[in-house]
Amino acid sequence: MSTLAAPKTSFYDPQIEMAHGAGGKASRRLVEGLIAPLLLQHSNEPLGDAAQVCVNGARIAITADSFVVKPLRFPGGSIGELAVNGTVNDLAVSGARPEALVVTFVIEAGLPSGELEAEVRAIARAAKRAGVIIAGGDTKVVEHGKADGLYITTAGIGYPNPDLMLSPNSVRPGDQVLLSGPIGDHGVTILLARGELDLEADLVSDTRSVFPMVDALARAAGPGLRWMRDPTRGGVATSLNELAHDAGLCIFLSEDAIPIRDSVRGACELLGLDPLHIANEGQFLAVVEPAFAEAALDAIRRTPGGEQAAIIGEVREQPAGTVLSVNGYGGTRVLDMLVGDPLPRIC
Amino acid sequence: MSTLAAPKTSFYDPQIEMAHGAGGKASRRLVEGLIAPLLLQHSNEPLGDAAQVCVNGARIAITADSFVVKPLRFPGGSIGELAVNGTVNDLAVSGARPEALVVTFVIEAGLPSGELEAEVRAIARAAKRAGVIIAGGDTKVVEHGKADGLYITTAGIGYPNPDLMLSPNSVRPGDQVLLSGPIGDHGVTILLARGELDLEADLVSDTRSVFPMVDALARAAGPGLRWMRDPTRGGVATSLNELAHDAGLCIFLSEDAIPIRDSVRGACELLGLDPLHIANEGQFLAVVEPAFAEAALDAIRRTPGGEQAAIIGEVREQPAGTVLSVNGYGGTRVLDMLVGDPLPRIC
């Protein structure tokens, strides 16, 4: 660890607000301004979904996420399933094969045991489906009113594919941007599940492991695969803005190529939200060298669940650090990161 | 994963209470009756502080803990330091060299940024002191009133010492029981720090990494080292009861040999608590083959912080599954696990 200088922090917000947990600009300010400089050794490197560490000569991918989704259960999934798939996906898009998870529970006293059991079972099922083992965990209980039913944290380790060099720094102008499927399903499902809006839609969360798709893509594109990310909190727009910023390049999107279900589009229009800012839990973005783009797309589409994958844009040189989006009428707009927190506790 | 039969659960409490998080009997009922049967592959094996998994041929130790201690800061430490040392110690007593941690924060909206920064700095300091890197993490924010300032979860990986075979099943009658130092400091410090009791004591938490002591012990005792545990929630009595139960043997303690500070003893007497049930954060128990016991004790005592280590008892055959304790007057009592939750949110 460098001891040359005390790490510099640059976080000046007086207190923590919901927006700091929303995955957008405020989250980035907190993580890059305070947490990464103090905690991470190489905090000048772009932050990925999982880190790699060396244990006795073996490279291991490692990641962790806490889950505070509200409500605990929603169409298509629940907090337990989310907690497994979220960590599995962070490993997958970092280029690692997910191997094992550890799970901790912070439980609010008074939670009916049946609700806990349902989530423990959901975790077991999701882990089996994703092909990971649960190696251990911990349980804490806090007084009634000091949590919201149940918070779950999962950490995971995986085996990094030694052939992949995924990094914003690997991305080049001309590279193609791929998306695994329709966006916004998870975020809108959660929003509607809260029942606070007079809206209904036949929609379920997309929570699932993306590893089978990522694995097929990696085999098809090999070293032509440059970068991946699962666009959860903050959505596709935030993930691509982080890429544009970290790579110092422009991401140019064809908005009409982005798969969005009518129900998601409709709900977003009514609520004044941009589907590109809505959280996904079972999708991923990939940047692929142009020569491999068609084969990569084909590989994802042939994997169950990846049928609607699409090439949604390309990497350009200028204007560096921005995401531009062109719609069907030829209008171009600058797509910003998520600002504020329109969708609290989505995962 | 075995698919021969659906896992059997045996947890019948209707809802989760504080006692289920206290580390005693109710915790064991929850973990062994519900969580382990559903989540862990080999749930019939005794549960250790960390598990071992295989990633690409390399054996890795892995563990995770959530921390909900109240108050966040207390004499001798804070939640951030506890979160590092707790996970480091779980790896250490499992026989692994701690290597890397991941850290997640669940923050209550409204937490002053300075309080968060203090804990991030505490984590950085404790990690540096313990010789582990922080590889990554996550931040979530929940509404005011849905947490209690800050909850921290740490997961850690380490390199398992291939020469050690630590397990309750390795323990034999005649083995000696070692303790690294005075007990009860952490639990009583937290209790007094809450200010609800009209008691004061010149006492600080013992939170620290025990790895240097464990490492010295392992070198001195080698394969004569049979079992280790850090007696956190539920204290020494609970850890040794779990050992007695899992090994099917009796642990026979000489109560006068157990180092306890006068201030801890005094506070416990006033409060009607048994120091053997109080949580520790910087101590560990070890069971060592008799031929190595003196060398093992010497190795711990020569390590800074281990000066008060002691041999506190021995393993006997009968009565199997119990912990017996003999005092200076020759009186013998059965020492039970912690029952109920006299000390909520101690870590």
XYZ file of C-alpha atoms in Angstrom:
694
model
C 0.000 0.000 0.000
C 1.411 3.401 -0.962
C 2.353 5.492 2.017
C 3.645 8.420 -0.018
C 0.710 10.661 0.725
C -2.555 10.605 2.598
C -5.352 9.830 0.137
C -7.272 12.857 -1.094
C -11.008 12.857 -0.658
C -13.423 15.154 -2.471
C -16.862 14.546 -1.038
C -18.501 17.680 0.331
C -22.185 16.755 0.731
C -23.049 17.343 4.399
C -25.113 14.198 4.855
C -26.043 11.001 3.065
C -29.279 11.197 1.084
C -31.290 8.587 -0.811
C -29.694 9.767 -4.065
C -26.290 8.608 -2.818
C -27.605 5.080 -3.037
C -29.376 5.411 -6.376
C -26.459 4.476 -8.603
C -26.323 7.806 -10.463
C -24.265 10.954 -10.156
C -24.536 11.281 -6.389
C -23.491 7.648 -5.902
C -20.471 8.169 -8.109
C -19.565 11.301 -6.146
C -19.708 9.345 -2.875
C -17.807 6.328 -4.143
C -15.173 8.174 -6.162
C -14.873 11.097 -3.774
C -14.804 9.315 -0.441
C -14.935 5.536 -0.365
C -12.577 4.521 -3.181
C -9.787 7.004 -2.319
C -9.721 5.822 1.284
C -10.297 2.112 0.812
C -9.066 0.953 -2.566
C -5.401 0.648 -3.334
C -5.616 1.558 -6.998
C -8.482 3.980 -6.799
C -7.340 5.783 -9.954
C -8.305 2.715 -11.992
C -11.876 2.587 -13.303
C -14.154 0.777 -10.836
C -15.517 -2.472 -12.230
C -18.271 -4.801 -11.098
C -15.807 -7.164 -9.445
C -12.161 -6.892 -8.457
C -9.395 -9.409 -8.942
C -7.123 -10.437 -6.118
C -4.353 -12.969 -5.860
C -4.551 -15.702 -3.206
C -1.545 -17.992 -3.052
C -0.794 -17.506 -6.737
C -4.374 -17.982 -7.934
C -6.307 -15.057 -9.391
C -9.764 -14.749 -7.850
C -12.583 -12.390 -8.808
C -14.465 -11.016 -5.806
C -17.457 -8.733 -5.369
C -20.171 -7.851 -2.834
C -23.573 -6.159 -2.868
C -26.161 -5.333 -0.258
C -29.828 -5.655 -1.180
C -32.520 -3.460 0.355
C -35.245 -3.811 -2.280
C -38.766 -2.835 -1.276
C -41.074 -4.750 -1.359
C -39.290 -7.985 -0.468
C -41.300 -9.933 -3.044
C -42.411 -8.704 -6.445
C -43.609 -10.204 -9.723
C -40.845 -12.377 -11.114
C -38.671 -12.539 -8.019
C -37.784 -11.512 -4.498
C -34.911 -10.078 -2.488
C -33.298 -13.504 -2.049
C -33.235 -14.262 -5.741
C -31.999 -10.746 -6.492
C -29.198 -11.111 -3.948
C -27.889 -14.231 -5.667
C -28.311 -13.066 -9.246
C -26.948 -9.585 -8.573
C -23.651 -10.886 -7.252
C -23.466 -13.679 -9.823
C -23.935 -11.078 -12.546
C -21.278 -8.760 -11.148
C -18.836 -11.652 -11.373
C -20.069 -12.664 -14.831
C -19.705 -9.229 -16.429
C -16.264 -8.844 -14.861
C -15.285 -11.837 -16.999
C -15.305 -14.440 -14.222
C -17.144 -17.721 -13.828
C -19.188 -17.402 -10.602
C -18.239 -20.149 -8.138
C -19.331 -19.483 -4.555
C -21.312 -16.984 -2.505
C -21.546 -16.061 1.151
C -24.823 -14.568 2.386
C -25.614 -12.386 5.396
C -29.022 -11.398 6.723
C -29.928 -8.310 8.730
C -33.414 -9.103 10.000
C -35.894 -6.739 11.652
C -37.234 -8.302 14.842
C -40.814 -9.397 14.286
C -40.306 -10.672 10.756
C -42.533 -13.732 10.345
C -40.323 -16.807 10.093
C -42.193 -17.846 6.960
C -40.995 -14.733 5.148
C -37.411 -15.473 6.074
C -37.797 -19.094 5.058
C -39.231 -18.068 1.693
C -36.140 -15.956 1.025
C -33.727 -18.630 2.200
C -35.443 -21.006 -0.212
C -35.312 -18.391 -2.985
C -31.570 -18.054 -2.395
C -31.091 -21.815 -2.560
C -33.072 -22.087 -5.800
C -31.333 -19.148 -7.474
C -27.907 -20.447 -6.454
C -28.677 -23.879 -7.860
C -29.937 -22.351 -11.087
C -26.847 -20.141 -11.364
C -24.493 -23.018 -10.604
C -22.899 -21.461 -7.518
C -22.560 -22.890 -4.035
C -23.453 -21.043 -0.853
C -20.367 -21.415 1.310
C -21.472 -19.661 4.490
C -22.976 -16.571 6.010
C -24.199 -14.720 9.043
C -27.433 -13.617 10.670
C -28.019 -10.457 12.673
C -31.268 -9.200 14.157
C -32.058 -5.540 14.872
C -34.959 -4.090 16.812
C -38.339 -3.519 15.199
C -38.117 -0.175 13.376
C -34.359 -0.414 12.728
C -34.583 -2.166 9.366
C -37.348 -2.839 6.855
C -38.089 -6.541 7.176
C -34.914 -7.934 5.742
C -31.671 -6.784 4.163
C -29.441 -9.326 2.466
C -25.793 -9.001 1.526
C -24.060 -11.406 -0.808
C -20.381 -11.606 -1.632
C -19.118 -13.859 -4.356
C -15.942 -15.250 -5.775
C -15.257 -16.543 -9.240
C -12.615 -17.729 -11.631
C -11.505 -14.948 -14.002
C -11.331 -15.976 -17.654
C -7.601 -15.519 -18.321
C -8.219 -14.692 -22.003
C -10.276 -11.584 -21.292
C -8.895 -8.095 -20.748
C -12.076 -6.225 -19.910
C -11.584 -2.547 -19.169
C -12.802 0.832 -20.352
C -9.173 1.311 -21.381
C -9.512 -1.570 -23.868
C -12.387 0.112 -25.717
C -11.614 1.628 -29.160
C -13.519 3.883 -31.565
C -15.558 1.748 -33.938
C -16.309 -0.912 -31.330
C -19.936 -2.043 -31.239
C -22.235 -1.799 -28.208
C -24.411 -4.839 -27.522
C -27.376 -5.172 -25.163
C -28.717 -8.568 -24.071
C -32.443 -7.798 -24.079
C -35.303 -5.448 -23.204
C -34.587 -2.800 -20.592
C -36.472 -1.389 -17.642
C -38.457 -4.488 -16.680
C -37.042 -4.748 -13.164
C -37.298 -1.105 -12.173
C -40.811 -0.630 -13.475
C -41.945 -3.915 -11.904
C -40.711 -2.758 -8.494
C -42.304 0.638 -8.920
C -45.673 -0.914 -9.748
C -45.357 -3.579 -7.034
C -45.319 -0.847 -4.398
C -48.921 -0.130 -5.308
C -48.485 3.594 -4.745
C -49.306 4.370 -8.368
C -52.648 3.727 -9.996
C -50.936 1.700 -12.692
C -50.922 -1.945 -13.635
C -48.929 -3.786 -16.239
C -48.330 -7.393 -17.166
C -44.666 -7.166 -16.298
C -42.159 -9.188 -14.271
C -38.648 -8.493 -13.050
C -35.908 -9.742 -15.346
C -33.813 -11.044 -12.419
C -31.688 -13.983 -13.612
C -28.092 -15.030 -14.024
C -26.596 -13.565 -17.192
C -23.627 -15.931 -17.021
C -24.856 -18.347 -19.737
C -25.192 -15.425 -22.190
C -21.911 -13.855 -21.133
C -20.160 -17.199 -21.435
C -21.505 -17.752 -24.964
C -20.486 -14.203 -25.900
C -16.966 -14.639 -24.523
C -16.499 -17.846 -26.496
C -17.721 -16.182 -29.698
C -15.878 -12.882 -29.370
C -12.792 -14.055 -27.467
C -10.276 -11.246 -27.131
C -12.592 -9.086 -29.271
C -14.696 -8.619 -26.109
C -13.521 -5.339 -24.533
C -15.919 -4.400 -21.736
C -19.096 -5.571 -20.018
C -21.425 -4.179 -17.388
C -24.824 -5.089 -15.969
C -26.877 -1.889 -16.047
C -28.600 -2.094 -12.667
C -29.134 1.083 -10.591
C -29.021 4.096 -12.924
C -29.810 1.960 -15.945
C -28.178 1.717 -19.368
C -27.619 5.478 -19.570
C -25.591 5.562 -16.359
C -23.481 2.504 -17.210
C -22.647 3.888 -20.646
C -21.882 7.336 -19.235
C -19.421 5.730 -16.839
C -17.849 3.890 -19.752
C -17.674 7.073 -21.877
C -16.128 8.937 -18.973
C -13.632 6.243 -18.005
C -12.616 5.502 -21.619
C -12.535 9.153 -22.697
C -14.672 8.293 -25.714
C -18.209 8.852 -27.018
C -20.929 6.195 -26.958
C -23.308 6.759 -29.861
C -26.665 4.990 -29.444
C -29.400 4.228 -31.997
C -32.393 4.624 -29.734
C -34.689 2.639 -32.030
C -32.407 -0.385 -31.724
C -32.854 -0.592 -27.945
C -35.425 -3.243 -27.045
C -38.076 -1.856 -24.665
C -41.411 -3.507 -23.917
C -44.515 -1.413 -24.614
C -45.604 -1.715 -20.978
C -42.271 -0.326 -19.774
C -42.353 2.465 -22.332
C -45.935 3.307 -21.390
C -45.277 3.380 -17.646
C -42.172 5.512 -18.141
C -44.062 7.996 -20.303
C -46.790 8.345 -17.684
C -44.241 8.790 -14.880
C -41.869 11.063 -16.756
C -39.012 8.569 -16.507
C -36.492 7.605 -19.162
C -36.309 3.801 -19.641
C -32.578 4.268 -20.147
C -32.331 5.310 -16.489
C -34.336 2.372 -15.150
C -32.624 -0.495 -13.320
C -32.269 -3.910 -14.911
C -31.325 -7.101 -13.096
C -30.973 -9.628 -15.878
C -29.388 -7.699 -18.736
C -25.869 -6.762 -19.655
C -24.042 -4.402 -21.977
C -20.967 -5.444 -23.923
C -18.509 -3.638 -26.152
C -17.078 -5.800 -28.904
C -14.502 -5.244 -31.630
C -16.415 -4.706 -34.936
C -15.063 -7.859 -36.614
C -16.613 -9.992 -33.867
C -19.855 -8.076 -33.408
C -22.157 -10.241 -35.535
C -20.803 -13.495 -34.131
C -21.121 -12.072 -30.618
C -24.721 -11.002 -31.181
C -25.533 -14.379 -32.667
C -24.033 -16.178 -29.670
C -26.159 -14.211 -27.208
C -29.310 -14.634 -29.292
C -28.871 -18.386 -29.442
C -28.648 -18.590 -25.642
C -32.038 -19.045 -23.948
C -33.156 -15.630 -22.707
C -30.945 -13.732 -25.137
C -33.265 -13.860 -28.145
C -33.879 -10.110 -28.121
C -30.213 -9.082 -27.891
C -29.303 -6.183 -30.180
C -26.452 -4.013 -31.338
C -27.562 -0.675 -29.953
C -24.710 1.638 -30.804
C -21.039 2.167 -31.391
C -18.033 3.821 -29.848
C -16.836 7.096 -31.378
C -13.954 9.378 -30.635
C -15.838 12.649 -30.113
C -17.392 14.245 -28.137
C -15.290 12.412 -25.595
C -16.908 11.499 -22.272
C -20.489 11.698 -23.526
C -23.327 9.403 -24.520
C -25.266 10.603 -27.581
C -28.524 9.079 -28.638
C -30.146 9.420 -32.063
C -33.837 8.617 -32.487
C -35.783 7.411 -35.511
C -36.409 10.937 -36.719
C -32.720 11.762 -36.742
C -32.835 13.907 -33.591
C -29.762 13.591 -31.398
C -29.722 14.148 -27.642
C -27.091 13.979 -24.934
C -27.940 11.190 -22.530
C -26.867 12.017 -18.997
C -26.295 9.770 -15.986
C -29.143 9.346 -13.556
C -29.513 12.443 -11.395
C -31.409 12.307 -8.092
C -33.299 9.230 -7.025
C -36.608 8.714 -8.783
C -36.631 5.008 -7.841
C -35.403 4.374 -4.315
C -34.526 0.876 -3.066
C -34.853 -0.862 -6.397
C -32.344 -3.592 -5.490
C -25.722 -30.888 -5.097
C -27.619 -33.851 -3.778
C -31.100 -34.104 -5.222
C -32.017 -37.283 -3.370
C -34.366 -35.573 -0.945
C -35.679 -32.134 -0.141
C -33.693 -30.707 2.766
C -35.385 -31.050 6.125
C -35.881 -27.931 8.187
C -36.697 -27.875 11.889
C -37.310 -24.266 12.848
C -40.689 -23.683 14.440
C -40.437 -20.238 16.059
C -43.243 -18.136 14.535
C -41.201 -14.977 14.093
C -37.638 -13.702 14.332
C -36.736 -12.172 17.702
C -33.642 -10.376 18.949
C -32.431 -13.619 20.559
C -32.115 -15.217 17.110
C -29.298 -12.777 16.431
C -27.572 -13.076 19.801
C -25.307 -15.981 18.973
C -26.710 -18.342 21.599
C -29.248 -21.142 21.574
C -31.870 -19.351 19.506
C -29.276 -18.406 16.875
C -28.139 -21.984 16.622
C -31.747 -23.119 16.258
C -32.266 -20.668 13.389
C -29.015 -21.459 11.616
C -29.051 -25.221 12.084
C -32.801 -25.591 11.751
C -33.479 -23.366 8.763
C -30.577 -21.634 7.063
C -27.906 -24.331 6.918
C -30.202 -27.176 5.784
C -31.530 -25.062 2.907
C -28.368 -23.236 1.857
C -25.308 -25.262 2.699
C -24.364 -28.345 0.753
C -22.830 -30.264 3.618
C -24.991 -28.949 6.415
C -24.360 -32.058 8.494
C -20.749 -30.961 8.976
C -20.052 -28.710 11.987
C -20.317 -25.038 11.025
C -16.983 -23.225 11.246
C -16.031 -19.576 11.177
C -15.073 -19.713 7.506
C -15.689 -22.220 4.740
C -13.264 -23.530 2.165
C -14.093 -23.562 -1.523
C -12.117 -24.523 -4.576
C -11.645 -21.987 -7.392
C -9.776 -23.290 -10.390
C -7.827 -25.776 -8.312
C -6.911 -23.341 -5.541
C -8.398 -23.756 -2.078
C -9.806 -20.477 -0.743
C -11.210 -19.716 2.693
C -14.257 -17.456 2.597
C -16.489 -15.890 5.243
C -18.904 -12.985 5.742
C -20.395 -11.067 8.652
C -22.825 -8.193 8.994
C -22.216 -5.633 11.716
C -25.040 -3.761 13.435
C -23.284 -2.697 16.632
C -24.874 0.099 18.646
C -23.471 2.677 19.259
C -21.390 3.068 16.096
C -18.391 4.264 18.093
C -17.283 3.058 21.502
C -14.132 3.134 23.631
C -11.418 1.271 21.764
C -13.101 1.047 18.398
C -16.044 1.556 16.081
C -18.242 -0.388 13.688
C -15.759 0.020 10.812
C -12.862 -1.404 12.769
C -15.064 -4.210 14.095
C -16.196 -5.068 10.565
C -12.611 -5.540 9.416
C -11.317 -7.371 12.475
C -14.378 -9.588 12.798
C -13.989 -11.002 9.312
C -10.197 -11.139 9.539
C -10.564 -13.143 12.753
C -13.090 -15.563 11.278
C -10.540 -16.335 8.562
C -7.679 -16.530 11.052
C -9.348 -19.005 13.412
C -10.418 -21.129 10.453
C -6.695 -21.585 9.826
C -6.403 -19.212 6.882
C -4.173 -16.200 6.262
C -6.570 -13.267 5.646
C -5.905 -11.704 2.237
C -8.717 -9.484 0.947
C -12.050 -8.063 2.042
C -15.064 -6.592 0.312
C -17.191 -4.109 2.245
C -20.814 -3.025 1.836
C -22.613 -0.192 3.581
C -26.319 0.116 4.291
C -26.701 3.753 5.305
C -29.711 5.427 6.886
C -30.565 8.619 4.983
C -29.572 11.615 7.059
C -26.341 10.141 8.403
C -23.836 13.001 8.648
C -21.150 12.471 6.003
C -18.495 12.938 8.668
C -19.721 9.858 10.515
C -19.524 7.798 7.347
C -16.077 9.170 6.569
C -14.873 8.297 10.071
C -15.924 4.672 9.536
C -14.427 4.479 6.058
C -11.161 5.719 7.563
C -11.475 3.234 10.427
C -11.894 0.442 7.879
C -8.824 1.591 5.962
C -6.709 1.757 9.120
C -7.863 -1.604 10.441
C -7.279 -3.265 7.060
C -3.780 -1.855 6.857
C -3.030 -3.007 10.389
C -4.389 -6.483 9.643
C -2.488 -6.725 6.368
C -5.537 -7.224 4.146
C -6.570 -5.275 1.072
C -10.055 -3.907 0.474
C -10.926 -5.158 -2.996
C -14.333 -3.568 -3.525
C -17.770 -3.029 -2.143
C -21.179 -1.476 -2.439
C -23.256 1.315 -0.935
C -26.998 1.350 -0.382
C -29.094 4.035 1.290
C -32.434 3.428 3.011
C -34.948 5.961 4.254
C -34.584 7.605 7.657
C -36.031 5.181 10.185
C -35.225 2.058 8.150
C -31.769 1.440 9.613
C -29.853 2.727 12.631
C -27.208 5.028 11.184
C -25.041 2.491 9.461
C -24.772 -1.263 8.976
C -21.609 -2.692 7.493
C -21.067 -6.109 5.968
C -17.631 -7.516 5.239
C -16.753 -10.666 3.375
C -13.217 -11.931 3.268
C -11.061 -14.485 1.553
C -7.852 -16.045 2.727
C -5.296 -18.710 2.061
C -5.917 -21.857 4.130
C -2.839 -23.228 5.862
C -2.568 -26.650 4.183
C -0.943 -28.193 7.272
C -3.928 -27.592 9.532
C -6.920 -29.895 9.916
C -9.084 -27.846 12.253
C -12.390 -29.443 13.165
C -14.364 -30.477 16.226
C -13.869 -33.979 14.836
C -10.091 -33.628 15.304
C -10.413 -32.941 19.037
C -9.416 -35.781 21.422
C -9.778 -36.372 25.182
C -6.736 -34.947 26.967
C -6.344 -32.029 24.544
C -5.709 -28.695 26.235
C -7.934 -25.606 25.860
C -6.118 -22.292 25.383
C -7.497 -18.762 25.584
C -5.614 -15.762 24.158
C -6.409 -13.187 26.860
C -8.968 -11.565 29.165
C -12.616 -12.052 28.276
C -15.681 -9.821 28.244
C -13.966 -6.513 27.432
C -15.877 -5.895 24.213
C -19.342 -6.791 25.423
C -19.115 -4.851 28.660
C -17.597 -1.838 26.851
C -20.559 -1.727 24.446
C -23.026 -2.127 27.284
C -21.479 0.779 29.195
C -21.080 2.910 26.042
C -24.862 2.937 25.620
C -25.070 5.007 28.779
C -28.292 3.345 29.884
C -26.668 1.996 33.036
C -25.349 4.101 35.855
C -21.984 2.397 35.566
C -18.561 3.514 34.471
C -15.392 1.525 34.002
C -11.970 2.170 32.583
C -12.469 -0.363 29.840
C -12.019 -0.517 26.066
C -13.121 -2.993 23.420
C -10.544 -5.657 22.586
C -11.252 -5.382 18.828
C -8.097 -6.353 16.908
C -6.806 -8.891 14.451
C -5.878 -12.134 16.201
C -3.977 -13.368 13.155
C -0.470 -12.641 14.524
C -1.228 -14.729 17.626
C -2.935 -17.476 15.632
C -0.031 -17.562 13.209
C 2.512 -17.902 16.008
C 0.400 -20.629 17.594
C 0.075 -22.569 14.338
C 3.844 -22.474 13.824
C 4.472 -23.694 17.357
C 1.806 -26.384 17.522
C 1.709 -27.422 13.860
C -0.576 -30.421 13.376
C -1.050 -30.513 17.169
C -3.487 -27.633 16.704
C -6.966 -29.205 16.475
C -9.593 -26.473 16.631
C -9.925 -22.678 16.986
C -12.787 -20.239 17.412
C -13.169 -16.575 18.225
C -15.719 -16.355 21.026
C -17.774 -13.367 19.862
C -21.564 -13.369 20.350
C -22.460 -15.789 23.121
C -18.942 -15.661 24.559
C -16.540 -18.403 25.594
C -19.309 -20.528 27.104
C -21.272 -20.674 23.846
C -18.229 -21.413 21.670
C -17.121 -24.227 23.962
C -20.637 -25.656 24.177
C -20.744 -25.781 20.393
C -17.398 -27.563 20.407
C -18.549 -30.022 23.107
C -21.723 -30.711 21.171
C -20.076 -31.053 17.747
C -17.193 -33.170 19.071
C -19.351 -35.283 21.381
C -16.926 -34.646 24.244
C -16.760 -32.716 27.514
C -14.875 -29.458 27.959
C -13.649 -29.172 31.525
C -12.710 -25.612 32.539
C -10.677 -24.325 35.497
C -12.579 -21.116 36.115
C -9.729 -19.554 38.097
C -7.430 -19.874 35.076
C -9.651 -17.709 32.872
C -8.292 -14.158 32.686
C -11.019 -11.596 33.461
C -10.396 -7.950 34.316
C -11.768 -6.734 37.659
C -13.865 -4.092 35.887
C -15.509 -6.735 33.690
C -16.066 -9.021 36.644
C -17.537 -6.163 38.661
C -19.893 -4.988 35.919
C -21.061 -8.542 35.288
C -21.755 -9.119 38.979
C -23.821 -5.937 39.176
C -25.762 -6.828 36.022
C -26.233 -10.489 36.764
C -24.291 -11.558 33.684
C -21.736 -14.328 33.357
C -18.455 -13.084 31.810
C -18.282 -16.413 30.010
C -21.370 -15.382 28.019
C -20.039 -11.944 27.075
C -18.848 -11.223 23.530
C -15.166 -10.773 22.738
C -13.758 -9.314 19.531
C -10.035 -9.800 19.894
C -9.653 -13.166 21.615
C -9.614 -16.733 20.429
C -9.895 -20.229 21.857
C -7.695 -23.069 20.689
C -7.564 -26.781 21.393
C -4.078 -28.244 21.247
C -2.657 -31.735 21.618
C -1.149 -32.002 25.137
C 2.434 -32.497 23.904
C 2.300 -29.099 22.151
C 0.339 -27.174 24.783
C 3.217 -25.461 26.566
C 4.953 -24.472 23.307
C 1.635 -23.218 21.959
C 0.951 -21.117 25.057
C 4.460 -19.734 24.942
C 4.082 -18.746 21.273
C 0.887 -16.801 21.950
C 2.334 -15.129 25.058
C 5.383 -13.942 23.138
C 3.185 -12.285 20.492
C 2.269 -8.664 21.330
C -1.235 -8.693 22.801
C -1.061 -12.333 23.843
C 0.782 -11.847 27.146
C -2.198 -12.960 29.235
C -2.925 -16.139 27.285
C -3.682 -19.122 29.475
C -4.490 -22.798 29.460
C -8.035 -22.736 30.818
C -9.122 -26.328 30.631
C -8.976 -29.681 28.958
C -11.053 -32.021 26.878
C -12.568 -35.058 28.603
C -14.648 -37.925 27.398
C -17.641 -37.620 29.753
C -20.210 -36.170 30.211
C -20.250 -35.856 26.427
C -21.690 -32.689 24.915
C -21.271 -30.556 28.035
C -19.030 -27.837 29.386
C -18.171 -28.232 33.070
C -16.498 -25.531 35.073
C -14.715 -25.993 38.396
C -14.047 -22.979 40.624
C -11.309 -22.343 43.166
C -13.336 -23.899 45.948
C -13.751 -27.115 44.004
C -17.388 -26.503 43.080
C -18.355 -27.747 39.641
C -21.137 -26.278 37.505
C -22.547 -27.036 34.094
C -21.924 -24.069 31.811
C -24.717 -23.634 29.282
C -24.821 -21.750 26.002
C -26.162 -18.222 26.023
C -29.944 -18.256 26.324
C -31.998 -15.202 25.337
C -30.356 -11.940 24.396
C -29.054 -9.953 27.364
C -26.759 -7.916 25.092
C -28.401 -6.999 21.791
C -26.403 -5.606 18.844
C -22.995 -6.144 20.337
C -21.288 -6.507 16.938
